[in-house]
mmCIF file with all atom_site columns, C-alpha atoms in Angstrom:
data_model
loop_
_atom_site.group_PDB
_atom_site.id
_atom_site.type_symbol
_atom_site.label_atom_id
_atom_site.label_alt_id
_atom_site.label_comp_id
_atom_site.label_asym_id
_atom_site.label_entity_id
_atom_site.label_seq_id
_atom_site.pdbx_PDB_ins_code
_atom_site.Cartn_x
_atom_site.Cartn_y
_atom_site.Cartn_z
_atom_site.occupancy
_atom_site.B_iso_or_equiv
_atom_site.pdbx_formal_charge
_atom_site.auth_seq_id
_atom_site.auth_comp_id
_atom_site.auth_asym_id
_atom_site.auth_atom_id
_atom_site.pdbx_PDB_model_num
ATOM 1   C CA . UNK K 1 1   ? -62.983 26.352 -31.059 1.00 95.00 ? 1   UNK K CA 1
ATOM 2   C CA . UNK K 1 2   ? -66.634 26.910 -30.101 1.00 96.00 ? 2   UNK K CA 1
ATOM 3   C CA . UNK K 1 3   ? -68.665 23.923 -28.620 1.00 98.00 ? 3   UNK K CA 1
ATOM 4   C CA . UNK K 1 4   ? -72.167 23.969 -29.656 1.00 98.00 ? 4   UNK K CA 1
ATOM 5   C CA . UNK K 1 5   ? -74.772 21.312 -28.613 1.00 97.00 ? 5   UNK K CA 1
ATOM 6   C CA . UNK K 1 6   ? -78.357 20.948 -30.054 1.00 97.00 ? 6   UNK K CA 1
ATOM 7   C CA . UNK K 1 7   ? -81.085 19.070 -28.143 1.00 95.00 ? 7   UNK K CA 1
ATOM 8   C CA . UNK K 1 8   ? -84.172 17.828 -29.761 1.00 93.00 ? 8   UNK K CA 1
ATOM 9   C CA . UNK K 1 9   ? -86.960 15.153 -29.496 1.00 90.00 ? 9   UNK K CA 1
ATOM 10  C CA . UNK K 1 10  ? -84.665 12.114 -30.614 1.00 79.00 ? 10  UNK K CA 1
ATOM 11  C CA . UNK K 1 11  ? -81.421 13.912 -31.938 1.00 62.00 ? 11  UNK K CA 1
ATOM 12  C CA . UNK K 1 12  ? -82.219 12.797 -35.842 1.00 69.00 ? 12  UNK K CA 1
ATOM 13  C CA . UNK K 1 13  ? -83.761 15.575 -37.971 1.00 75.00 ? 13  UNK K CA 1
ATOM 14  C CA . UNK K 1 14  ? -81.559 18.060 -36.157 1.00 87.00 ? 14  UNK K CA 1
ATOM 15  C CA . UNK K 1 15  ? -78.342 16.093 -37.349 1.00 88.00 ? 15  UNK K CA 1
ATOM 16  C CA . UNK K 1 16  ? -79.155 18.060 -40.787 1.00 92.00 ? 16  UNK K CA 1
ATOM 17  C CA . UNK K 1 17  ? -79.184 21.328 -39.435 1.00 95.00 ? 17  UNK K CA 1
ATOM 18  C CA . UNK K 1 18  ? -75.915 20.478 -37.625 1.00 96.00 ? 18  UNK K CA 1
ATOM 19  C CA . UNK K 1 19  ? -74.654 19.506 -41.273 1.00 96.00 ? 19  UNK K CA 1
ATOM 20  C CA . UNK K 1 20  ? -75.903 23.028 -42.389 1.00 97.00 ? 20  UNK K CA 1
ATOM 21  C CA . UNK K 1 21  ? -74.445 24.698 -39.224 1.00 98.00 ? 21  UNK K CA 1
ATOM 22  C CA . UNK K 1 22  ? -71.059 23.421 -39.922 1.00 98.00 ? 22  UNK K CA 1
ATOM 23  C CA . UNK K 1 23  ? -70.716 24.343 -43.508 1.00 98.00 ? 23  UNK K CA 1
ATOM 24  C CA . UNK K 1 24  ? -71.796 27.896 -42.204 1.00 98.00 ? 24  UNK K CA 1
ATOM 25  C CA . UNK K 1 25  ? -69.218 28.068 -40.015 1.00 98.00 ? 25  UNK K CA 1
ATOM 26  C CA . UNK K 1 26  ? -66.647 26.561 -42.113 1.00 98.00 ? 26  UNK K CA 1
ATOM 27  C CA . UNK K 1 27  ? -67.376 29.509 -44.992 1.00 97.00 ? 27  UNK K CA 1
ATOM 28  C CA . UNK K 1 28  ? -66.715 32.151 -42.113 1.00 97.00 ? 28  UNK K CA 1
ATOM 29  C CA . UNK K 1 29  ? -63.530 30.320 -41.044 1.00 97.00 ? 29  UNK K CA 1
ATOM 30  C CA . UNK K 1 30  ? -65.089 29.630 -37.715 1.00 97.00 ? 30  UNK K CA 1
ATOM 31  C CA . UNK K 1 31  ? -64.095 26.655 -35.708 1.00 97.00 ? 31  UNK K CA 1
ATOM 32  C CA . UNK K 1 32  ? -66.872 24.791 -34.220 1.00 98.00 ? 32  UNK K CA 1
ATOM 33  C CA . UNK K 1 33  ? -67.698 21.380 -32.666 1.00 98.00 ? 33  UNK K CA 1
ATOM 34  C CA . UNK K 1 34  ? -71.528 20.726 -33.128 1.00 97.00 ? 34  UNK K CA 1
ATOM 35  C CA . UNK K 1 35  ? -73.456 17.681 -32.482 1.00 96.00 ? 35  UNK K CA 1
ATOM 36  C CA . UNK K 1 36  ? -76.992 16.896 -31.695 1.00 94.00 ? 36  UNK K CA 1
ATOM 37  C CA . UNK K 1 37  ? -78.325 14.739 -28.952 1.00 94.00 ? 37  UNK K CA 1
ATOM 38  C CA . UNK K 1 38  ? -81.698 13.902 -27.534 1.00 92.00 ? 38  UNK K CA 1
ATOM 39  C CA . UNK K 1 39  ? -83.447 16.648 -25.314 1.00 92.00 ? 39  UNK K CA 1
ATOM 40  C CA . UNK K 1 40  ? -83.357 13.836 -22.275 1.00 93.00 ? 40  UNK K CA 1
ATOM 41  C CA . UNK K 1 41  ? -79.487 13.323 -22.476 1.00 94.00 ? 41  UNK K CA 1
ATOM 42  C CA . UNK K 1 42  ? -78.804 16.980 -21.873 1.00 96.00 ? 42  UNK K CA 1
ATOM 43  C CA . UNK K 1 43  ? -77.279 16.992 -18.235 1.00 96.00 ? 43  UNK K CA 1
ATOM 44  C CA . UNK K 1 44  ? -74.670 14.275 -19.508 1.00 96.00 ? 44  UNK K CA 1
ATOM 45  C CA . UNK K 1 45  ? -73.602 16.465 -22.728 1.00 97.00 ? 45  UNK K CA 1
ATOM 46  C CA . UNK K 1 46  ? -72.985 19.754 -21.509 1.00 97.00 ? 46  UNK K CA 1
ATOM 47  C CA . UNK K 1 47  ? -69.337 19.102 -20.457 1.00 95.00 ? 47  UNK K CA 1
ATOM 48  C CA . UNK K 1 48  ? -66.867 22.055 -22.076 1.00 96.00 ? 48  UNK K CA 1
ATOM 49  C CA . UNK K 1 49  ? -70.212 23.262 -23.835 1.00 97.00 ? 49  UNK K CA 1
ATOM 50  C CA . UNK K 1 50  ? -70.217 26.665 -24.994 1.00 97.00 ? 50  UNK K CA 1
ATOM 51  C CA . UNK K 1 51  ? -73.908 27.262 -26.381 1.00 98.00 ? 51  UNK K CA 1
ATOM 52  C CA . UNK K 1 52  ? -76.967 24.468 -25.970 1.00 98.00 ? 52  UNK K CA 1
ATOM 53  C CA . UNK K 1 53  ? -80.075 25.280 -28.259 1.00 97.00 ? 53  UNK K CA 1
ATOM 54  C CA . UNK K 1 54  ? -83.265 23.290 -28.307 1.00 97.00 ? 54  UNK K CA 1
ATOM 55  C CA . UNK K 1 55  ? -85.212 22.258 -31.190 1.00 96.00 ? 55  UNK K CA 1
ATOM 56  C CA . UNK K 1 56  ? -88.357 24.001 -31.163 1.00 96.00 ? 56  UNK K CA 1
ATOM 57  C CA . UNK K 1 57  ? -90.554 20.834 -30.779 1.00 94.00 ? 57  UNK K CA 1
ATOM 58  C CA . UNK K 1 58  ? -88.968 20.654 -27.160 1.00 96.00 ? 58  UNK K CA 1
ATOM 59  C CA . UNK K 1 59  ? -89.129 24.428 -26.852 1.00 96.00 ? 59  UNK K CA 1
ATOM 60  C CA . UNK K 1 60  ? -91.518 23.659 -23.684 1.00 97.00 ? 60  UNK K CA 1
ATOM 61  C CA . UNK K 1 61  ? -88.453 22.327 -21.846 1.00 97.00 ? 61  UNK K CA 1
ATOM 62  C CA . UNK K 1 62  ? -86.817 25.711 -21.771 1.00 98.00 ? 62  UNK K CA 1
ATOM 63  C CA . UNK K 1 63  ? -87.314 26.344 -18.269 1.00 98.00 ? 63  UNK K CA 1
ATOM 64  C CA . UNK K 1 64  ? -85.752 23.003 -17.426 1.00 97.00 ? 64  UNK K CA 1
ATOM 65  C CA . UNK K 1 65  ? -83.047 23.497 -19.713 1.00 98.00 ? 65  UNK K CA 1
ATOM 66  C CA . UNK K 1 66  ? -82.243 26.806 -18.288 1.00 97.00 ? 66  UNK K CA 1
ATOM 67  C CA . UNK K 1 67  ? -81.951 25.191 -14.758 1.00 98.00 ? 67  UNK K CA 1
ATOM 68  C CA . UNK K 1 68  ? -79.417 22.379 -16.041 1.00 97.00 ? 68  UNK K CA 1
ATOM 69  C CA . UNK K 1 69  ? -77.621 24.814 -18.422 1.00 97.00 ? 69  UNK K CA 1
ATOM 70  C CA . UNK K 1 70  ? -77.279 27.409 -15.622 1.00 96.00 ? 70  UNK K CA 1
ATOM 71  C CA . UNK K 1 71  ? -75.538 25.021 -13.168 1.00 95.00 ? 71  UNK K CA 1
ATOM 72  C CA . UNK K 1 72  ? -72.746 24.450 -15.980 1.00 95.00 ? 72  UNK K CA 1
ATOM 73  C CA . UNK K 1 73  ? -72.933 28.224 -16.839 1.00 96.00 ? 73  UNK K CA 1
ATOM 74  C CA . UNK K 1 74  ? -74.152 27.384 -20.523 1.00 97.00 ? 74  UNK K CA 1
ATOM 75  C CA . UNK K 1 75  ? -76.247 29.564 -22.075 1.00 97.00 ? 75  UNK K CA 1
ATOM 76  C CA . UNK K 1 76  ? -79.494 27.963 -23.739 1.00 98.00 ? 76  UNK K CA 1
ATOM 77  C CA . UNK K 1 77  ? -82.576 29.296 -25.902 1.00 98.00 ? 77  UNK K CA 1
ATOM 78  C CA . UNK K 1 78  ? -84.945 27.626 -28.288 1.00 98.00 ? 78  UNK K CA 1
ATOM 79  C CA . UNK K 1 79  ? -84.086 27.699 -32.228 1.00 98.00 ? 79  UNK K CA 1
ATOM 80  C CA . UNK K 1 80  ? -86.830 29.822 -33.733 1.00 97.00 ? 80  UNK K CA 1
ATOM 81  C CA . UNK K 1 81  ? -89.275 27.561 -35.541 1.00 96.00 ? 81  UNK K CA 1
ATOM 82  C CA . UNK K 1 82  ? -88.623 29.085 -39.034 1.00 97.00 ? 82  UNK K CA 1
ATOM 83  C CA . UNK K 1 83  ? -85.054 28.947 -38.979 1.00 97.00 ? 83  UNK K CA 1
ATOM 84  C CA . UNK K 1 84  ? -85.508 25.083 -37.739 1.00 96.00 ? 84  UNK K CA 1
ATOM 85  C CA . UNK K 1 85  ? -88.123 24.325 -40.411 1.00 94.00 ? 85  UNK K CA 1
ATOM 86  C CA . UNK K 1 86  ? -85.801 26.136 -43.471 1.00 95.00 ? 86  UNK K CA 1
ATOM 87  C CA . UNK K 1 87  ? -82.808 24.121 -41.796 1.00 95.00 ? 87  UNK K CA 1
ATOM 88  C CA . UNK K 1 88  ? -81.114 27.499 -41.799 1.00 97.00 ? 88  UNK K CA 1
ATOM 89  C CA . UNK K 1 89  ? -77.686 26.605 -40.834 1.00 97.00 ? 89  UNK K CA 1
ATOM 90  C CA . UNK K 1 90  ? -76.427 30.342 -41.093 1.00 98.00 ? 90  UNK K CA 1
ATOM 91  C CA . UNK K 1 91  ? -79.013 31.846 -38.882 1.00 98.00 ? 91  UNK K CA 1
ATOM 92  C CA . UNK K 1 92  ? -78.873 28.959 -35.968 1.00 98.00 ? 92  UNK K CA 1
ATOM 93  C CA . UNK K 1 93  ? -75.023 29.471 -36.056 1.00 98.00 ? 93  UNK K CA 1
ATOM 94  C CA . UNK K 1 94  ? -75.307 33.155 -35.558 1.00 98.00 ? 94  UNK K CA 1
ATOM 95  C CA . UNK K 1 95  ? -77.838 32.587 -32.739 1.00 98.00 ? 95  UNK K CA 1
ATOM 96  C CA . UNK K 1 96  ? -75.289 30.288 -31.207 1.00 98.00 ? 96  UNK K CA 1
ATOM 97  C CA . UNK K 1 97  ? -72.354 32.619 -31.636 1.00 97.00 ? 97  UNK K CA 1
ATOM 98  C CA . UNK K 1 98  ? -74.407 35.542 -30.291 1.00 97.00 ? 98  UNK K CA 1
ATOM 99  C CA . UNK K 1 99  ? -75.413 33.290 -27.283 1.00 97.00 ? 99  UNK K CA 1
ATOM 100 C CA . UNK K 1 100 ? -71.641 32.236 -26.868 1.00 94.00 ? 100 UNK K CA 1
ATOM 101 C CA . UNK K 1 101 ? -70.471 35.988 -26.477 1.00 91.00 ? 101 UNK K CA 1
ATOM 102 C CA . UNK K 1 102 ? -72.739 36.117 -23.337 1.00 78.00 ? 102 UNK K CA 1
ATOM 103 C CA . UNK K 1 103 ? -70.957 33.321 -21.662 1.00 71.00 ? 103 UNK K CA 1
#
């Protein structure tokens, strides 16, 4: 089971992407636990997390996110704007899985 957390401005638009990522994982037979949260709640939503991803609208917080995630050993990156805009669950899932391998 791979635990992925997405963080964005309010956690709303990202919920659509979460569902698409879950469908992509199911199609590949990968067990995932994916949820979206507001970026300002990151510190309290990282327990047991394998990967954290930031929505492009909060990409400017990456340095702060790297510090918070680094303390818990969680890899973090920003979702590419194109993949987020297209709600490409498959590509975002691939990014998360690639980051998880580095953990």
